[in-house]
XYZ file of N, CA and C in Angstrom:
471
model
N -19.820 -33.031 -57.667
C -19.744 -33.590 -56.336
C -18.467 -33.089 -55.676
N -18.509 -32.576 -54.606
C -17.527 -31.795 -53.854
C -17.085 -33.543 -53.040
N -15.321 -33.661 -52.789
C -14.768 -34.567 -52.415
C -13.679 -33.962 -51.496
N -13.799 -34.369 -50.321
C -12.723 -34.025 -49.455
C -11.571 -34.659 -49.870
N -10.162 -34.167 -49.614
C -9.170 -34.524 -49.751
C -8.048 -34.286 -48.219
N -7.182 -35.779 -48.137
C -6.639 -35.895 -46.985
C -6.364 -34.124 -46.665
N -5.841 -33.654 -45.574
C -5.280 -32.302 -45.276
C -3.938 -32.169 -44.934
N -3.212 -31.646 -45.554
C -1.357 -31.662 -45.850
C -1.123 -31.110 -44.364
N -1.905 -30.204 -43.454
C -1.122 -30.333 -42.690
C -1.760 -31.106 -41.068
N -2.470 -32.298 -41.635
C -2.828 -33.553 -40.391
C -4.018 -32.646 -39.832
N -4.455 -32.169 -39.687
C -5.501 -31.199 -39.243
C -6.770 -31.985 -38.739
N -7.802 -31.559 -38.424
C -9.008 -32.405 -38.023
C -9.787 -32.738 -39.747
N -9.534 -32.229 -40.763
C -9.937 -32.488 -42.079
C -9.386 -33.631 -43.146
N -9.397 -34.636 -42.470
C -8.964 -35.711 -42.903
C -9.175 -36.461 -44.881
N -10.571 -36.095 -44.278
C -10.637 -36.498 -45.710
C -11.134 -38.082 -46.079
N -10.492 -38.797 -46.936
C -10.819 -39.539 -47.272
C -10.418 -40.573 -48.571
N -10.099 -42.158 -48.274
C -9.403 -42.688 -49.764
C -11.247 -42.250 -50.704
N -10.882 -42.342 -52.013
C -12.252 -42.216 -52.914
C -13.273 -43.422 -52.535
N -12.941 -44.561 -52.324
C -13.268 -45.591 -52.357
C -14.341 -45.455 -51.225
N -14.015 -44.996 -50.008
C -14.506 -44.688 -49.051
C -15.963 -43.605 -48.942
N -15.163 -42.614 -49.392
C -15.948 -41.079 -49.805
C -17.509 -41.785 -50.890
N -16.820 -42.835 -51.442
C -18.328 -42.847 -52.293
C -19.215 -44.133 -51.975
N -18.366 -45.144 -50.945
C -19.490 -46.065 -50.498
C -20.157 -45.043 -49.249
N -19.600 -44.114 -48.536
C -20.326 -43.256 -47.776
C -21.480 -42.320 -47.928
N -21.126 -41.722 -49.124
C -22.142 -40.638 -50.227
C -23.266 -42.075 -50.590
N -22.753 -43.086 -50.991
C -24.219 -43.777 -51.389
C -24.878 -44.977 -50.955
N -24.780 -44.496 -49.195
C -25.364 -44.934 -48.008
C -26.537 -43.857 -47.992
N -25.591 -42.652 -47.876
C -26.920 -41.092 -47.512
C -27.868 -41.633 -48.941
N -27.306 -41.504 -49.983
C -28.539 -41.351 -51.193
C -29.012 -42.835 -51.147
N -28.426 -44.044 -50.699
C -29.527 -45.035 -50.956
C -30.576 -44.689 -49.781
N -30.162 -44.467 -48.435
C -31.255 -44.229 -47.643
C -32.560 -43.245 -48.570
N -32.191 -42.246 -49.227
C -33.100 -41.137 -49.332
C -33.852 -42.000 -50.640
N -33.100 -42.367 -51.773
C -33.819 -43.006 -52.526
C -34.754 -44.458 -52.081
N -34.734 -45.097 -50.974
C -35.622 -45.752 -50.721
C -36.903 -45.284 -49.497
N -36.262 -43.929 -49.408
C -37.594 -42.986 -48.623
C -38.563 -42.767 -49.844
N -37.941 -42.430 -50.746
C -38.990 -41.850 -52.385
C -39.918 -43.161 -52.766
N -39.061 -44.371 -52.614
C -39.853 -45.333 -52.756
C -40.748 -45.919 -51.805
N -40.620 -45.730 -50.433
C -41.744 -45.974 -49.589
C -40.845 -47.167 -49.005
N -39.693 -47.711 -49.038
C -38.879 -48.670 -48.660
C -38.832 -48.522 -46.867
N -39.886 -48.693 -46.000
C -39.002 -48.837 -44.845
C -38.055 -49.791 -44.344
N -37.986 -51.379 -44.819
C -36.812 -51.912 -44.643
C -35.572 -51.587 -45.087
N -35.503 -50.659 -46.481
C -34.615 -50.405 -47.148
C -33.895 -49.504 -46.155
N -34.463 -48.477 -45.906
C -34.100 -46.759 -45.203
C -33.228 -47.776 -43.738
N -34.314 -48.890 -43.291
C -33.511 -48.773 -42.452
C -32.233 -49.726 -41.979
N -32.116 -50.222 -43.252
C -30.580 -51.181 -43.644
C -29.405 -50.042 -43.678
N -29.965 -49.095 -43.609
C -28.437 -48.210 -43.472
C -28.262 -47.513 -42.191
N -29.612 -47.982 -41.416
C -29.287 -47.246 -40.019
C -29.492 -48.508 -39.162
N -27.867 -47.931 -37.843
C -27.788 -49.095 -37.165
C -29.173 -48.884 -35.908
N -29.056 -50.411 -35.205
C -29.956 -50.226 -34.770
C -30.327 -49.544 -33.525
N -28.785 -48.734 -33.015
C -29.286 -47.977 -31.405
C -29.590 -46.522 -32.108
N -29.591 -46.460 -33.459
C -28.988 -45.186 -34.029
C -29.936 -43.608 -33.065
N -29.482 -42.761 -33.647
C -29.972 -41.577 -33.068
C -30.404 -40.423 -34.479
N -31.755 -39.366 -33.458
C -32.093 -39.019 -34.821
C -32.793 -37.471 -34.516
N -32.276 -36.420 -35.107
C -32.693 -35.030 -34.744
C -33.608 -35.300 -36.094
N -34.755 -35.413 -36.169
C -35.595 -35.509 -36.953
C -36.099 -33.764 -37.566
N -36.278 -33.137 -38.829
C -36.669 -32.038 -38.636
C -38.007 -31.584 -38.268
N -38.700 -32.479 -38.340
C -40.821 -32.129 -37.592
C -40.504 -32.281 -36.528
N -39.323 -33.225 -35.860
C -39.839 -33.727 -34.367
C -38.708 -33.043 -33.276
N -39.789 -32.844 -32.144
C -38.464 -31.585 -30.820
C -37.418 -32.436 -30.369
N -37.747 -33.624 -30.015
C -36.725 -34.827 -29.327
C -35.872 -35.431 -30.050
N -34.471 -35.734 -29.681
C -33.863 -36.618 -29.625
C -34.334 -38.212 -29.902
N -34.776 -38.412 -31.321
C -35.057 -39.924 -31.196
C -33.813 -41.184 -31.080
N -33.777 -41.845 -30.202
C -33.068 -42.859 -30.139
C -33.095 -44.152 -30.243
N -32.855 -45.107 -31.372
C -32.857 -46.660 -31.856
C -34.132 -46.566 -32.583
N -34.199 -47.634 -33.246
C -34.957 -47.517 -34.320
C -37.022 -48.148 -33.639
N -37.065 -48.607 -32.516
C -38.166 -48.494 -32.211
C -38.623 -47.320 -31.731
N -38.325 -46.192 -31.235
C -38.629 -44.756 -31.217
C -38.536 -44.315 -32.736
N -37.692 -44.599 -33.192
C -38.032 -44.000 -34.801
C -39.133 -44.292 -35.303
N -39.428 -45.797 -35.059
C -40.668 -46.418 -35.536
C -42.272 -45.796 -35.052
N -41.897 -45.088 -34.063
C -43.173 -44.631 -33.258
C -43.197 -43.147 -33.931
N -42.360 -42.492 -34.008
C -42.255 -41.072 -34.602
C -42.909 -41.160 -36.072
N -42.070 -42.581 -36.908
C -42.876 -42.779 -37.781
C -44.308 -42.629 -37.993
N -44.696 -43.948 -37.585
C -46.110 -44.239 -36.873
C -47.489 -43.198 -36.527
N -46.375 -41.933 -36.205
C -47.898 -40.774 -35.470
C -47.372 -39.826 -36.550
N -46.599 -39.591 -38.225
C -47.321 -38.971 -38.866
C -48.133 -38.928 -39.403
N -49.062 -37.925 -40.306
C -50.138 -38.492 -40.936
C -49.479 -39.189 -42.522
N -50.711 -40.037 -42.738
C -50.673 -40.597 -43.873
C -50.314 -39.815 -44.978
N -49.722 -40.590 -45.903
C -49.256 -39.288 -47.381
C -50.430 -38.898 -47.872
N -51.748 -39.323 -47.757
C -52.600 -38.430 -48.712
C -53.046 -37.186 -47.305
N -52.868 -37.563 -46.464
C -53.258 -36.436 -45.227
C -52.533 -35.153 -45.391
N -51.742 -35.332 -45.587
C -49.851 -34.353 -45.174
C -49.509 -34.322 -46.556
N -48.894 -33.257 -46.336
C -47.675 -32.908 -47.716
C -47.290 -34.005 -48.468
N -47.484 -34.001 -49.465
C -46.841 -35.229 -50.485
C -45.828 -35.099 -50.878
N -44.514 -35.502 -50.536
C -43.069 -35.076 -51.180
C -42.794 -35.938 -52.690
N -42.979 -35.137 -53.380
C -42.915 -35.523 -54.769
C -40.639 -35.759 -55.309
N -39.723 -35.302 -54.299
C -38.084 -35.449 -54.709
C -37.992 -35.275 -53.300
N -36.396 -36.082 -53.680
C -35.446 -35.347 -52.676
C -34.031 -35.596 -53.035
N -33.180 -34.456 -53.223
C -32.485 -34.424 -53.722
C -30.780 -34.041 -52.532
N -30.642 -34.652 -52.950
C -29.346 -34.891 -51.422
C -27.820 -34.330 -52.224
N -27.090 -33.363 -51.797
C -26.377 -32.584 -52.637
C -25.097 -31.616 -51.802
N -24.398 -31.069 -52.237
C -23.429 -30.547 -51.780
C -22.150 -30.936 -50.619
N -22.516 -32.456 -50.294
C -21.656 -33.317 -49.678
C -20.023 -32.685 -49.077
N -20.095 -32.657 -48.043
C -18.328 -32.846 -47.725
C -17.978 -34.299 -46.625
N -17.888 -34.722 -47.302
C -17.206 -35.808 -46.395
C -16.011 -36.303 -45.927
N -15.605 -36.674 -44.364
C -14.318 -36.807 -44.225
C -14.629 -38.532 -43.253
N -13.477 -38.987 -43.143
C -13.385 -40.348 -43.038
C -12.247 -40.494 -41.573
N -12.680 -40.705 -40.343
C -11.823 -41.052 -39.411
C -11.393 -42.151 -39.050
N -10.730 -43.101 -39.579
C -10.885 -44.738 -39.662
C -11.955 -45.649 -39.421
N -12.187 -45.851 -38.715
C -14.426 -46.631 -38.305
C -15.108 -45.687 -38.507
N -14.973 -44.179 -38.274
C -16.097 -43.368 -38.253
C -15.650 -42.576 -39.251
N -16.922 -41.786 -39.859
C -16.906 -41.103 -40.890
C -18.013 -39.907 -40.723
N -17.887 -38.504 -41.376
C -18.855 -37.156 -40.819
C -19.246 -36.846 -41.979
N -20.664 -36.994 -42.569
C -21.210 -36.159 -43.549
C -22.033 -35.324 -44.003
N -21.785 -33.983 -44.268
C -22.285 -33.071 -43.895
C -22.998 -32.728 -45.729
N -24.183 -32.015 -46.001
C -24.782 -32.211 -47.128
C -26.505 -31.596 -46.682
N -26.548 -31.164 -47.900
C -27.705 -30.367 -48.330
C -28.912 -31.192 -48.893
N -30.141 -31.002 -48.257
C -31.585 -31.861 -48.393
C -32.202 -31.095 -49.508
N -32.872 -31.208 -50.281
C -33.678 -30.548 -50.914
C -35.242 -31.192 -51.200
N -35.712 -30.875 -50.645
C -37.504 -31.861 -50.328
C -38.321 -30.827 -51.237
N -38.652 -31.525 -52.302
C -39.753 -31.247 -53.249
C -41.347 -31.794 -52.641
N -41.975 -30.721 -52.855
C -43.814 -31.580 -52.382
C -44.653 -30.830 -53.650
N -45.398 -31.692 -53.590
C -46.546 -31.908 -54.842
C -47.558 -30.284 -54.700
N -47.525 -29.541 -53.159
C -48.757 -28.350 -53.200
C -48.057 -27.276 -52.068
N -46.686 -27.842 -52.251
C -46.250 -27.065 -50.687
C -44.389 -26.698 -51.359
N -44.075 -25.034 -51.316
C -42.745 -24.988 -52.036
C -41.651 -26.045 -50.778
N -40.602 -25.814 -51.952
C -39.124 -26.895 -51.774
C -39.131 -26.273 -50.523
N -38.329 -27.077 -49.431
C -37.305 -27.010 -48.588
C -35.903 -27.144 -48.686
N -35.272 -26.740 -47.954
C -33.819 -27.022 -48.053
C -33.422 -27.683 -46.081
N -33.057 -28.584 -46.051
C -32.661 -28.804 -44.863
C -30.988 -28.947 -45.082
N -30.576 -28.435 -44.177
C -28.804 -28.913 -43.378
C -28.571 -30.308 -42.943
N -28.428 -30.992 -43.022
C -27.940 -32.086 -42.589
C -26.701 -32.766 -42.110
N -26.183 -33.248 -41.332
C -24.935 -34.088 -40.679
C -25.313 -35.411 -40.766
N -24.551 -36.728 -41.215
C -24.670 -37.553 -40.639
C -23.333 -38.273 -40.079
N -23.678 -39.045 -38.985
C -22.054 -40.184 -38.754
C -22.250 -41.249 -38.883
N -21.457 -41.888 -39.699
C -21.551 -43.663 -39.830
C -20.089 -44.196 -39.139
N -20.818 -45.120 -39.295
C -19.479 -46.347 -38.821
C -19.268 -47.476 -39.469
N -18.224 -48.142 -40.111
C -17.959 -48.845 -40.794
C -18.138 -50.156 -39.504
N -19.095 -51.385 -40.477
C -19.223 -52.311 -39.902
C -18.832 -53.502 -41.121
N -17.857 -54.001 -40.448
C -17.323 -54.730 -41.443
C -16.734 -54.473 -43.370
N -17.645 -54.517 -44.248
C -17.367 -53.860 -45.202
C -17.848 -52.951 -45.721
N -18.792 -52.458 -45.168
C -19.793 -51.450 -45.324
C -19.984 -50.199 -44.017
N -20.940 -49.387 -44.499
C -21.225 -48.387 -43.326
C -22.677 -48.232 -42.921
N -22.814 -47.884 -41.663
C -24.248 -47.921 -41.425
C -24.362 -46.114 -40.606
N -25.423 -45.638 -40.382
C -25.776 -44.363 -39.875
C -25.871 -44.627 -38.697
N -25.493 -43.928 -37.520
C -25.637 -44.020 -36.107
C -25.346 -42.353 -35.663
N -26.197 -41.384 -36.381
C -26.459 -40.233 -36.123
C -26.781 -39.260 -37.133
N -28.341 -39.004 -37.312
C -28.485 -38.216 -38.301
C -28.876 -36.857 -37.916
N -28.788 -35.794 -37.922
C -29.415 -34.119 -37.393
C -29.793 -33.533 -38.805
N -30.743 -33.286 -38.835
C -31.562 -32.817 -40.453
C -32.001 -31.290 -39.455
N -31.449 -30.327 -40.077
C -31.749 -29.009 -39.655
C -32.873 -27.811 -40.362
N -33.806 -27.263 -39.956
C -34.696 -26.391 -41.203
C -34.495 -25.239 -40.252
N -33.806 -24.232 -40.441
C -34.053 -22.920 -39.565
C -35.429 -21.878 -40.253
N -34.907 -22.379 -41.691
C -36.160 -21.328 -42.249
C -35.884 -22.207 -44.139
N -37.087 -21.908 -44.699
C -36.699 -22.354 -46.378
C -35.904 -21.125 -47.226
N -34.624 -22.417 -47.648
C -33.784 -21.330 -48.023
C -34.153 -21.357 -49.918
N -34.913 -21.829 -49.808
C -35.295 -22.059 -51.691
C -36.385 -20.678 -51.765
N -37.212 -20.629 -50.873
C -38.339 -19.983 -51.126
C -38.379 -18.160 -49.875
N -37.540 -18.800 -48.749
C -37.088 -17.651 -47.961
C -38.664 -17.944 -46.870
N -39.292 -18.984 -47.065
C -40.634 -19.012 -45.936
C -40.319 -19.557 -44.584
N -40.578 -18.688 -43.300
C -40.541 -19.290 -42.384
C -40.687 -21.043 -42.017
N -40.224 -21.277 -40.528
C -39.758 -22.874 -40.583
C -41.432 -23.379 -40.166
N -41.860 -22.370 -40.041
C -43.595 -22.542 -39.250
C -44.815 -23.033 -40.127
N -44.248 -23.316 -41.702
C -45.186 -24.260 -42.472
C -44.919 -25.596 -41.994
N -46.162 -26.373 -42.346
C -46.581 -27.587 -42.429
C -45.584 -28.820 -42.585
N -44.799 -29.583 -41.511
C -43.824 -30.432 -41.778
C -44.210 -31.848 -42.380
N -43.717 -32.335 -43.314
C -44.423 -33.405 -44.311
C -42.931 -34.803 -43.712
N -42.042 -34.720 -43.258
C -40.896 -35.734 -43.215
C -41.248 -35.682 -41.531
């Protein structure tokens, strides 16, 4: 696990106490591990509720979680669409700006009849009280970098 560390000379790379760096890292992976499980209350206890969302299937800007809910809503069913069998959330840099925090990290989406993806990802949280919640996620696919296949297959997320 790659861990940012404060930057000696004050720079925009702040960094982060550990304490921080890893209730942040396992906000991103509890969200993803309760996507594997089919958890939508879970997924969305870590996102606040005006949050915002560059979805990678979808062209728009989704904003708060009843537009999420609708984006939801009009994919097809898992036996219709790609079945994502993992997802593996990885290469993390995270830095910590007192309430807000930037984490940047690598998707890896396994499906049951369709090769891996790799998406880019950013997210920003904000510390609410003792914890952090997501209030901006951008999941990026320019092309699959596991397999080298255009971004023009079949989007399953």
């Amino acid at each position: 696990m790659h861990v940012a560390v404060p930057s000696p000379t004050g720079g925009a790379r702040p960094g982060g106490s550990p304490a921080d760096l890893a209730a942040v890292w396992a906000v991103i992976t509890g969200m993803y591990h309760a996507f594997t499980a089919g958890d939508r209350p879970r997924i969305d206890s870590f996102l606040d509720t005006d949050v915002t969302v560059f979805d990678s299937a979808t062209p728009d800007l989704i904003s708060g979680k009843t537009e999420l809910d609708d984006v939801r809503d009009q994919r097809p069913p898992a036996e219709a669409g790609p079945r994502e069998t993992g997802l593996e959330a990885h290469g993390e840099t995270i830095d910590v700006f007192g309430h807000l925090a930037l984490a940047r990290y690598w998707l890896r989406v396994d499906y049951a009849s369709l090769p891996a993806r790799m998406l880019r990802n950013t997210a920003v949280l904000r510390r609410v009280d003792d914890s952090w919640q997501i209030i901006h996620l951008h999941e990026d696919l320019q092309h699959d970098l596991v397999n080298g296949i255009p971004h023009n297959f079949p989007a399953g997320r």
